[in-house]
Short mmCIF file of C-alpha atoms in Angstrom, two decimals:
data_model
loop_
_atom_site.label_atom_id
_atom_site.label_comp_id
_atom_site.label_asym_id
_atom_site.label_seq_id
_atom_site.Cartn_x
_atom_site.Cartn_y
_atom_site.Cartn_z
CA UNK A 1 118.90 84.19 136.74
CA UNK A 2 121.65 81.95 137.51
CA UNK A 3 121.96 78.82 139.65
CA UNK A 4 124.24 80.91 142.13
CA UNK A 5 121.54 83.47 142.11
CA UNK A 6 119.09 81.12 142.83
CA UNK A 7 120.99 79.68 145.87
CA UNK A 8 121.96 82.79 146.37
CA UNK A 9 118.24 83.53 147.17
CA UNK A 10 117.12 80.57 149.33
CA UNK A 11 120.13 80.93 151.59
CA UNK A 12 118.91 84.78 152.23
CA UNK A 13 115.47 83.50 152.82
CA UNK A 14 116.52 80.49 155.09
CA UNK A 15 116.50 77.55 152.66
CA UNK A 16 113.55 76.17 150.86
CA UNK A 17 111.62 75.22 153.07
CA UNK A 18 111.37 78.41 154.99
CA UNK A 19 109.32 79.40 151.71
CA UNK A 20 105.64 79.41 152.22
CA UNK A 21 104.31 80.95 148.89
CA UNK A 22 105.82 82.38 145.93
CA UNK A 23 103.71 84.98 143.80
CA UNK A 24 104.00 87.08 140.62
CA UNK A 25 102.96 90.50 140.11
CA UNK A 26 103.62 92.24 136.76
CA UNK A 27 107.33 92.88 137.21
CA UNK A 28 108.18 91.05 140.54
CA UNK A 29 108.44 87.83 142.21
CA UNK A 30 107.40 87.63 145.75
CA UNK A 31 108.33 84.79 148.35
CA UNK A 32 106.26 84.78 151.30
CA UNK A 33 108.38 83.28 154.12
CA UNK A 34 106.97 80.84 157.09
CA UNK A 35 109.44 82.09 159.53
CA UNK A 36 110.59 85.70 159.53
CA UNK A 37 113.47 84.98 161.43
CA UNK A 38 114.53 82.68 159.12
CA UNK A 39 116.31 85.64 156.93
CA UNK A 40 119.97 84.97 156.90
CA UNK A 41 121.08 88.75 156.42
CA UNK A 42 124.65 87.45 156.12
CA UNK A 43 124.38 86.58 152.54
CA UNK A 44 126.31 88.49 150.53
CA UNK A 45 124.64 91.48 148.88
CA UNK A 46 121.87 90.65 146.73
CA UNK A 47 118.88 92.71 144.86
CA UNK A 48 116.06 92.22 147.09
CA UNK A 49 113.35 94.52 148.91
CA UNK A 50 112.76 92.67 152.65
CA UNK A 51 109.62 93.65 154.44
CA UNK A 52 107.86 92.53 157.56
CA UNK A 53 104.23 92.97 158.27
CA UNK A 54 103.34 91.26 161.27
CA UNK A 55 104.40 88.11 161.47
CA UNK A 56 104.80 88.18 157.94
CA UNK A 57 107.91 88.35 155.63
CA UNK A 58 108.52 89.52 152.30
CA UNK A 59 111.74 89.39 149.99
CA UNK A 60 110.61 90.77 146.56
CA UNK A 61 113.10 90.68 143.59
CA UNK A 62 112.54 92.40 140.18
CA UNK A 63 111.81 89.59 137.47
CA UNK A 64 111.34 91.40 134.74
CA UNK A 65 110.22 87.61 132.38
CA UNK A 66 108.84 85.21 135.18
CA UNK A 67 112.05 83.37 134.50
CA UNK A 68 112.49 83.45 138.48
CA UNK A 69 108.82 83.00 139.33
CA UNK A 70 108.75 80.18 136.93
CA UNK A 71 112.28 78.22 138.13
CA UNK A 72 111.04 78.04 141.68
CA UNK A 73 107.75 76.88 140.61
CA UNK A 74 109.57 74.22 138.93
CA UNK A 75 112.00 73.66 141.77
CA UNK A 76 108.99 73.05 144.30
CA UNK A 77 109.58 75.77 146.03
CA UNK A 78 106.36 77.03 148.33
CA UNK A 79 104.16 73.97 147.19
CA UNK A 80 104.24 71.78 150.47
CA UNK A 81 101.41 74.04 152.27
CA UNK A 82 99.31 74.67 149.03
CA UNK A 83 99.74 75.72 145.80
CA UNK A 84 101.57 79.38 144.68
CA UNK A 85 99.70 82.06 144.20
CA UNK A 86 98.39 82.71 140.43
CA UNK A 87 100.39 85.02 138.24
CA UNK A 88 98.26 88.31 138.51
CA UNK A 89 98.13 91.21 136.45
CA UNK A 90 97.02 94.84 137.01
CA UNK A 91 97.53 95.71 133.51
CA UNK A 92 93.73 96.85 133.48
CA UNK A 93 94.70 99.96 135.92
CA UNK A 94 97.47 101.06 133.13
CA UNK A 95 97.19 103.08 130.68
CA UNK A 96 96.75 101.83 127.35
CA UNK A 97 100.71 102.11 126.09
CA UNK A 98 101.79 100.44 128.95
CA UNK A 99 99.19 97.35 128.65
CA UNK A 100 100.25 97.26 124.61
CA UNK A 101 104.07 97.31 125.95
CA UNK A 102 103.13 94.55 128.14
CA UNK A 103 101.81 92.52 125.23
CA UNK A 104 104.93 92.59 123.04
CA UNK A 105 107.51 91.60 126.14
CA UNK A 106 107.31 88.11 125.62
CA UNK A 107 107.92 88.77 122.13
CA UNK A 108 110.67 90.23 122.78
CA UNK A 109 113.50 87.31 122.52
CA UNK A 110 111.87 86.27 119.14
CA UNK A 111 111.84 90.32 117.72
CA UNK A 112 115.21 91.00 118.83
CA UNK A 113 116.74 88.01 117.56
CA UNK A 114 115.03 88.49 113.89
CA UNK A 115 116.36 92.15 114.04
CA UNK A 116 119.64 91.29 114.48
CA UNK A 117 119.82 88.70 111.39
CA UNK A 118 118.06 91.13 109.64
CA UNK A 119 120.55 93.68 110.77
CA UNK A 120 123.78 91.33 110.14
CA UNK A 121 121.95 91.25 106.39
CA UNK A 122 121.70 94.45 106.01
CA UNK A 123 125.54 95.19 106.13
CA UNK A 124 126.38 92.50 104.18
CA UNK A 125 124.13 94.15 101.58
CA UNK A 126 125.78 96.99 102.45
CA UNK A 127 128.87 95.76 102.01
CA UNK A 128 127.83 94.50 98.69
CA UNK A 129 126.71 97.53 97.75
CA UNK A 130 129.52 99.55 97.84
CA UNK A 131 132.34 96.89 97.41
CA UNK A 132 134.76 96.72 94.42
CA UNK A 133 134.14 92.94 93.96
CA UNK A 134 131.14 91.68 92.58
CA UNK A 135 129.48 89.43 94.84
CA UNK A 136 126.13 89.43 93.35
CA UNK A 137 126.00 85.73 93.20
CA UNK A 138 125.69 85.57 97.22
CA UNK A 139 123.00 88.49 97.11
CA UNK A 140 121.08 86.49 94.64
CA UNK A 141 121.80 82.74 96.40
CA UNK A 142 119.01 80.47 97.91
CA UNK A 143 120.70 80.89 100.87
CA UNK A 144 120.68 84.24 101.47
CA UNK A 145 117.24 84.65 100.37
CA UNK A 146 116.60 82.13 103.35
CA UNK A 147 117.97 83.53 105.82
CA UNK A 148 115.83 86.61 104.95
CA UNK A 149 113.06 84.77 104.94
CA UNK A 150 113.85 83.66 108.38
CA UNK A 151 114.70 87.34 109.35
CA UNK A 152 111.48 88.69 108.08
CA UNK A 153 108.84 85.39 109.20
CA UNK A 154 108.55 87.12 113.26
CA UNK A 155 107.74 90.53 111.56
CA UNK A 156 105.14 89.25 108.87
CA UNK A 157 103.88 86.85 111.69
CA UNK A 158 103.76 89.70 113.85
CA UNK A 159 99.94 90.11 114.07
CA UNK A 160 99.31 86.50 114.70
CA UNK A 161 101.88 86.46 117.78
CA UNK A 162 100.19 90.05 119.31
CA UNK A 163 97.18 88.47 119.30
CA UNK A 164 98.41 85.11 121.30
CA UNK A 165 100.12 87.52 123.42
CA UNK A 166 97.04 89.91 124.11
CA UNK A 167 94.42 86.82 124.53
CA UNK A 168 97.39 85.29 127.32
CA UNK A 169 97.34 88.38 129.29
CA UNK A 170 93.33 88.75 129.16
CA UNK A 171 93.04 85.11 129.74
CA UNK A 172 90.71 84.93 126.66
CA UNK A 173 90.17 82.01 124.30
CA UNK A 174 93.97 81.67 122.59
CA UNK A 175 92.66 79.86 119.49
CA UNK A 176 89.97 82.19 118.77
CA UNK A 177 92.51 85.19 119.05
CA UNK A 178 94.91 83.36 116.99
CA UNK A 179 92.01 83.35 114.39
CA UNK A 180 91.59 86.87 113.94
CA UNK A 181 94.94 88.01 114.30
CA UNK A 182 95.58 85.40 111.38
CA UNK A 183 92.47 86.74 109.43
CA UNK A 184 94.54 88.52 106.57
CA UNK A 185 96.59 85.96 106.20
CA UNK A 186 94.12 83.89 104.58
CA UNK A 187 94.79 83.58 100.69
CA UNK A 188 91.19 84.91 99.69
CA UNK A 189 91.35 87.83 102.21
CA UNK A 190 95.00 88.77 100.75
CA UNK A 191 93.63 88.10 97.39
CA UNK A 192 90.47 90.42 97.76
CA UNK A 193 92.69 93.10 99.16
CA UNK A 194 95.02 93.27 96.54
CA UNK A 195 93.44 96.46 95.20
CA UNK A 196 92.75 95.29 92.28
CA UNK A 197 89.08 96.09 92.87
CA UNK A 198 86.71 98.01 95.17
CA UNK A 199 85.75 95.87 98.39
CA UNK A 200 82.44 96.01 99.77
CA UNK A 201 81.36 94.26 103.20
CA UNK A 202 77.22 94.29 103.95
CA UNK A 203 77.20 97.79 101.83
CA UNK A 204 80.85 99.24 103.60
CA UNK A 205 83.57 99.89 101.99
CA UNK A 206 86.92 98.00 103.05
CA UNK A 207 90.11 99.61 102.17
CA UNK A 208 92.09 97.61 100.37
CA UNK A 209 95.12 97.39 102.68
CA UNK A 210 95.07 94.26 104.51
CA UNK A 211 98.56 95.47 106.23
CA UNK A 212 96.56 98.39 108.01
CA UNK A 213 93.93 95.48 109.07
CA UNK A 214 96.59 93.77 110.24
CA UNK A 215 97.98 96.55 112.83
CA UNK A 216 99.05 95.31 116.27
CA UNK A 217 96.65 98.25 117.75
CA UNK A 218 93.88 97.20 115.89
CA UNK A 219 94.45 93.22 116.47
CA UNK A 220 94.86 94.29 120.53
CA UNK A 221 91.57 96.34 120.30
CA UNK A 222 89.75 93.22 118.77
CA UNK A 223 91.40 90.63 121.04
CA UNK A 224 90.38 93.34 124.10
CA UNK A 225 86.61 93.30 122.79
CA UNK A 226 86.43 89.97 121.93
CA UNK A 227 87.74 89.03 125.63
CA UNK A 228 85.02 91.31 127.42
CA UNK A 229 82.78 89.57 125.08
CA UNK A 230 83.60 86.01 125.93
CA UNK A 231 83.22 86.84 130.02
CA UNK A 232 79.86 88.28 129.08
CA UNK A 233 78.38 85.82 126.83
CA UNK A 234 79.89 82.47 128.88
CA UNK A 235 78.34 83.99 132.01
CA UNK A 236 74.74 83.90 130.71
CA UNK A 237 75.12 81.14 127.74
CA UNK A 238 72.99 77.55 129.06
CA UNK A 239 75.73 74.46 129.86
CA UNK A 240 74.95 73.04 126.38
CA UNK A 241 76.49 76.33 124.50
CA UNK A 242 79.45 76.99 126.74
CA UNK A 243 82.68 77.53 124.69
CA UNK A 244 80.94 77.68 121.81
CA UNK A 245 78.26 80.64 121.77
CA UNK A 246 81.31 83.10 122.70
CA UNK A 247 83.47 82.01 119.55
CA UNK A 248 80.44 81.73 117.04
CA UNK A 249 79.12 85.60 118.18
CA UNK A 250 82.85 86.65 118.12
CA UNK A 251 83.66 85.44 114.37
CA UNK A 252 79.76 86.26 113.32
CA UNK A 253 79.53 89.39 115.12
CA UNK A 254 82.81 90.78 116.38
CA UNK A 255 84.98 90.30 113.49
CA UNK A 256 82.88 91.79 111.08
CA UNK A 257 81.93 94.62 113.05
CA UNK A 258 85.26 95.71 113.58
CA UNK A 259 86.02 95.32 109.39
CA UNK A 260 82.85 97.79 108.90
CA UNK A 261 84.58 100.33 111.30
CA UNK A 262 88.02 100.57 110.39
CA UNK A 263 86.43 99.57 106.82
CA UNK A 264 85.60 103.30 105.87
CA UNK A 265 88.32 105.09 108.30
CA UNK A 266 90.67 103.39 106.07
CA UNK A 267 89.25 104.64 102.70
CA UNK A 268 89.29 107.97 104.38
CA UNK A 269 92.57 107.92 104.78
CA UNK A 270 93.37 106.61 101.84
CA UNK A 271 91.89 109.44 100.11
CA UNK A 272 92.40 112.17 102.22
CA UNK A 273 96.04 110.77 103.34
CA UNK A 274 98.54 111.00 100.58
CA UNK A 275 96.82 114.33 99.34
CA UNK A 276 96.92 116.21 103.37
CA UNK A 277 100.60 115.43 103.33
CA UNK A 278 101.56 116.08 99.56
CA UNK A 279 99.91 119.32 100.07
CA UNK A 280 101.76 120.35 103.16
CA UNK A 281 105.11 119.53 101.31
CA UNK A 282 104.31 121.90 99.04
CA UNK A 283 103.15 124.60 100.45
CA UNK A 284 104.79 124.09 104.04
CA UNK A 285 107.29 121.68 104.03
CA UNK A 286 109.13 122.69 106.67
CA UNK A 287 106.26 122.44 108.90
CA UNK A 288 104.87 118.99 107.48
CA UNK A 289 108.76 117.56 108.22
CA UNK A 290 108.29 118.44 111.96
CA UNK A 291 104.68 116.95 111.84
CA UNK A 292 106.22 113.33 110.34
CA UNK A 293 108.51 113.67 112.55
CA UNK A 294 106.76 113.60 115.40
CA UNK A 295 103.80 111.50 114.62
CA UNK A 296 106.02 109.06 112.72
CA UNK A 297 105.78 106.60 115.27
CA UNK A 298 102.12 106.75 116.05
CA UNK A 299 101.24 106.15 112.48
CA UNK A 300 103.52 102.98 112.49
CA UNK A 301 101.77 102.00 115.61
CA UNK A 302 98.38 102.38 113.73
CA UNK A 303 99.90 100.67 109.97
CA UNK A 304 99.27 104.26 108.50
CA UNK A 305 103.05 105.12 107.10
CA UNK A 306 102.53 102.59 104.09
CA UNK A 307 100.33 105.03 102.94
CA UNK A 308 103.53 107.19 102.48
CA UNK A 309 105.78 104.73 100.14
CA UNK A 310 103.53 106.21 96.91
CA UNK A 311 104.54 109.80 98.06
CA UNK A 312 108.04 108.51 98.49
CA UNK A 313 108.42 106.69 94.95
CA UNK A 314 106.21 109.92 93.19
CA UNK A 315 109.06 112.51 94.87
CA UNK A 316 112.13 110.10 93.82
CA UNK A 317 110.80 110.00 90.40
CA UNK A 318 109.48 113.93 89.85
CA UNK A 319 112.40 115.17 91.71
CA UNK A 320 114.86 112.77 92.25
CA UNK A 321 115.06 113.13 95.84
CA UNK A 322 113.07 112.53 98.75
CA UNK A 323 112.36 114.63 102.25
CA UNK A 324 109.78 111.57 103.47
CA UNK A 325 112.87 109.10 103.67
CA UNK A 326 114.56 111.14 106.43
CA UNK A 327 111.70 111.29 108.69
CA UNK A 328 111.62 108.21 108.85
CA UNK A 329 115.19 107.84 110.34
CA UNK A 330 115.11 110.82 112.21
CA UNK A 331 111.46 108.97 114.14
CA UNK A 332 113.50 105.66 114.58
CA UNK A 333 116.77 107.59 116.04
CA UNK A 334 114.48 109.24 118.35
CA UNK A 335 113.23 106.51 120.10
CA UNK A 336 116.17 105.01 119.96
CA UNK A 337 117.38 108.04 122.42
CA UNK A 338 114.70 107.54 124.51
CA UNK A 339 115.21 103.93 124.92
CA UNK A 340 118.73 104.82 125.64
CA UNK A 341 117.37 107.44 128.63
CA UNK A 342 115.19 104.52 130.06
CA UNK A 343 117.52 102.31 130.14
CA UNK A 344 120.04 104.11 132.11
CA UNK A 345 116.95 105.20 134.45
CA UNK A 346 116.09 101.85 135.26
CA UNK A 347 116.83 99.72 138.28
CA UNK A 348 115.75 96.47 136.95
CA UNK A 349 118.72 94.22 135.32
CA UNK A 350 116.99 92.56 132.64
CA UNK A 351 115.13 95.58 131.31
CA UNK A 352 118.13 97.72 131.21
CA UNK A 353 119.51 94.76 128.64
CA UNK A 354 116.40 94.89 126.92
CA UNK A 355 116.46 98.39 126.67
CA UNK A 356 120.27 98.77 125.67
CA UNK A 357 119.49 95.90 122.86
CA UNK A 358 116.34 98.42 121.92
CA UNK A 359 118.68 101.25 120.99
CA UNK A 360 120.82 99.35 119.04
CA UNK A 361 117.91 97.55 116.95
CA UNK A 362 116.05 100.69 116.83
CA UNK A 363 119.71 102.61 115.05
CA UNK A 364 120.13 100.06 113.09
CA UNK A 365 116.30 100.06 111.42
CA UNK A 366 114.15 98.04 113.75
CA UNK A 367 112.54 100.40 115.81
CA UNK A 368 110.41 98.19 117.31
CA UNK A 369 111.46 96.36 120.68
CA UNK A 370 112.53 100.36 121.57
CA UNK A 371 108.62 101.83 120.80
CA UNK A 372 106.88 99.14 122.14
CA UNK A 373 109.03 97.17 124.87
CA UNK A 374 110.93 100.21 126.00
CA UNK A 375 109.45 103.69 125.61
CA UNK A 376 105.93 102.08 125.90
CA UNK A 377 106.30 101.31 129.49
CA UNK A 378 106.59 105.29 130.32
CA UNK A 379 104.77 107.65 129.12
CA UNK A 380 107.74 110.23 129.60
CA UNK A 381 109.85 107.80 127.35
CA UNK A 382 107.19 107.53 124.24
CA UNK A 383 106.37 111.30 124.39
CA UNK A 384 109.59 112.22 124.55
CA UNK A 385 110.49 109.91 121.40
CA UNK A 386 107.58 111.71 119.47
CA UNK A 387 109.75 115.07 120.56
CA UNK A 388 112.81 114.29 119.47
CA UNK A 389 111.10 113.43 116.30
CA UNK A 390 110.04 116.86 115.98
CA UNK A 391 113.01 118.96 116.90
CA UNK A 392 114.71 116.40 114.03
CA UNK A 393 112.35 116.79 111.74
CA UNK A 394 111.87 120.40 111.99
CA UNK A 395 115.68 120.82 111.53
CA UNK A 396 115.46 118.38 108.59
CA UNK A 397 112.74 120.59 107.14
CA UNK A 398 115.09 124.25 107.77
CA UNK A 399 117.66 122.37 105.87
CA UNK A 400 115.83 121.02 103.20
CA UNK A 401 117.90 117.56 104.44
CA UNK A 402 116.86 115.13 101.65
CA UNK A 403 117.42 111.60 100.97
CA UNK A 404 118.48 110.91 96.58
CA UNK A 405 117.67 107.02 96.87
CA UNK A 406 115.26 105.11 98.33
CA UNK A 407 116.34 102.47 100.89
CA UNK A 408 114.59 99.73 102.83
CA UNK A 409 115.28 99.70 106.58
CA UNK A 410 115.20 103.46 107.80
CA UNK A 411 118.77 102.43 109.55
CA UNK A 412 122.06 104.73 110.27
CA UNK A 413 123.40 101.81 107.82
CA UNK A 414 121.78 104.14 105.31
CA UNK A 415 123.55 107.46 105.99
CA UNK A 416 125.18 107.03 102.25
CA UNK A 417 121.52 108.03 100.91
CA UNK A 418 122.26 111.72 102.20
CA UNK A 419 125.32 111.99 99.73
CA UNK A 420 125.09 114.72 97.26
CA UNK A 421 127.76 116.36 95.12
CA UNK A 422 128.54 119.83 96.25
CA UNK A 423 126.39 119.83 98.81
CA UNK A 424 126.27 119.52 103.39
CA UNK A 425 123.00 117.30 102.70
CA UNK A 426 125.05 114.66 104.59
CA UNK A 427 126.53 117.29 107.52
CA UNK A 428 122.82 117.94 108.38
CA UNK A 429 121.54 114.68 107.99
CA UNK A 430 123.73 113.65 110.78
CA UNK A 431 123.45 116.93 113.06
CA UNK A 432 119.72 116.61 112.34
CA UNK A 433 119.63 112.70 113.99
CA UNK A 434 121.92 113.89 116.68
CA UNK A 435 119.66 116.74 117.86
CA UNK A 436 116.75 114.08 117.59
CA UNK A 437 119.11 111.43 119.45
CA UNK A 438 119.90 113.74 122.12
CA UNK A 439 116.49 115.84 122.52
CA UNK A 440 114.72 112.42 123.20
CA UNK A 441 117.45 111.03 125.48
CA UNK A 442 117.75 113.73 127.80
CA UNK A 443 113.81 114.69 127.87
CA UNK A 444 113.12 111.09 128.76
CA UNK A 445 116.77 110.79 131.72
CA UNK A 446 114.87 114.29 133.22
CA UNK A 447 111.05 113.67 132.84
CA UNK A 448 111.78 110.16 134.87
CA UNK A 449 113.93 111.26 137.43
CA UNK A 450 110.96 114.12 137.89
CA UNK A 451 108.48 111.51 137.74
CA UNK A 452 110.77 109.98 140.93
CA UNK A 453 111.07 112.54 143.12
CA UNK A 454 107.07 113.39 143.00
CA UNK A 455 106.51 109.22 143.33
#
């Protein structure tokens, strides 16, 4: 929010020191006024909800990143009678998408910006790629291997920063959450899981896939237990062992715990997996491309699609093409449409930017700020995504739509994949991401404004 905003603000609620309070709740800022009459309704139009209870007044003001909640605080506004109110959070009445949507918000500035240099990379491969001059020398320069470096540090990092995240929200022990979303970064752990062998924890086995470990649904579920954990054992621990009992039963207990559960769901889908959806290529593909399509997301959400790059590399090399690759897209356009959709729904400023950043990102290969900041929020968004998925996919799979190289970001950068001789492969690549693009988009723009008018 601006500085005119700001004074915009105070004059409407009388000046500063006509402000009693100021609270945060979730997605608002509240300032709690000494003297209703104080509200200069001559100010020029600005986005605020007034009400008056008793001798009460209220101005709340969407603020969608605390950035307002936290420039007053800063300001001194509503500190001369007593302190402002705590920032609360009622993320425990949500439902579970919405609470892992608020987790990655304030990672939002970091994602976005790594997608973009990630994106502004990818055409300049691109460009690379299919340019007449060779300018292999900058593909293969320090520099640019930098700046990929930088692009890809937020996403490889990612598990570490969910975890900060989660344990802020839950106001658990940061440190300890840092620990174990860190936990498979440690050079032994990455070096045991490097499937060279068969793990073994206490008798279990552990699935050599520290990536699917490393899942931000899996790291939130930990940092969730962990926190009801903490509360538990601090409220019954002597003086002597508080702050230190909670960590020690966390790492001894917890942690493990947690590796001998997803431990052997992860060798069960590593076995069962790869052979559930070679099998339904075969003998149903159309069918298994609607499936991908639709589920696509979830299994990103739960670090199951790297169990698909073997299938991937196996149909590139036995028949030089691949109907896995388009899924892929086809997922990533979808809830890009959705994102789209929300956007457009929403009221609040700052999330409609978020949300119009989302769809670009989310074309363009990074799917993420759209599936977790965006679509996440609403539960008519996300299932909607997972729709438009399907009615993509399953038009991929009538088709037979098939990608003949393998490329890295799942991004509309990559429409030259589609390109075969003699063939509409590309046509109904694109009418297939359309359909997805527009099934999600106008699912989500209905199933809100229905969602509205029942409200």
């Amino acid at each position: 929010m601006s500085d005119s905003s700001i004074e915009q603000l105070l004059n409407l609620a009388g000046g500063q020191e006509n402000i009693r309070l100021v609270q945060h709740d979730v997605n608002t800022t509240t300032l709690i006024l000494r003297n209703r009459t104080g509200v200069n309704m001559s100010v020029p139009y600005f986005d605020a909800d007034i009400r008056i209870t008793g001798d009460q007044c209220y101005i709340t003001i969407e603020d969608e990143f605390s950035q307002l909640y936290h420039t007053l605080l800063a300001m001194g506004v509503g500190k001369t009678e007593g302190d402002a109110l705590p920032e609360t959070r009622r993320t425990s009445k949500k439902s579970l998408l919405y609470f892992i949507s608020d987790v990655f918000r304030p990672l939002m500035p970091a994602i976005l910006g790594a997608a973009v240099l990630k994106i502004v990379l990818a055409i300049i491969t691109l460009f690379n790629v299919y340019s007449s001059t060779d300018s292999s020398s900058l593909m293969d320069s320090q520099t640019f291997l930098i700046f990929k470096s930088i692009g890809d540090s937020v996403y490889y990092l990612l598990p570490i920063l969910v975890a900060i995240s989660t344990a802020y929200r839950l106001k658990s022990n940061v440190y300890v959450a840092t620990a174990i979303g860190g936990l498979m970064f440690y050079p032994q752990m990455t070096a045991l899981l490097s499937g060279e062998e068969d793990v073994h924890f206490m008798g279990v086995p552990i699935v050599s896939q520290a990536i699917f470990f490393s899942a931000s649904i899996w790291v939130i579920l930990t940092i969730n237990a962990a926190s009801y954990l903490e509360k538990v054992v601090e409220q019954i621990s002597p003086r002597a062992f508080k702050g230190i009992l909670a960590p020690l039963l966390t790492f001894l207990i917890l942690v493990p715990l947690v590796l001998m559960i997803l431990g052997p769901i992860g060798t069960w889908i590593d076995q069962q997996l790869p052979d559930v959806v070679d099998s339904l290529l075969n003998d149903a593909p159309i069918v298994a491309i609607m499936l991908l399509g639709a589920v696509y997301s979830l299994m990103m959400i739960a670090g199951l699609h790297y169990w698909l790059l073997p299938l991937i590399i196996n149909e590139l090399m036995v028949n030089g093409f691949s109907l896995i690759i388009p899924v892929m897209l086809v997922a990533f356009v979808a809830q890009a449409g959705a994102s789209l959709a929300t956007g457009l729904r929403s009221k609040q400023r700052e999330f409609r930017k978020l949300a119009f950043w989302a769809t670009g990102t989310a074309l363009l290969g990074t799917p993420e700020p759209a599936m977790y900041a965006v679509n996440m929020r609403k539960r008519a968004s996300f299932y909607s995504a997972l729709l438009g998925g399907a009615a993509g996919g399953l038009y991929f799979g009538l088709l037979s739509v098939k990608a003949v190289s393998l490329g890295g970001y799942g991004s509309l950068l990559e429409i030259p994949l589609f390109m075969e001789e003699e063939s509409l492969n590309l046509l109904h690549a694109c009418v297939g991401l359309i359909i997805s693009f527009c099934v999600s988009g106008v699912l989500t723009y209905w199933m809100i404004g229905k969602e509205r008018k029942h409200a």
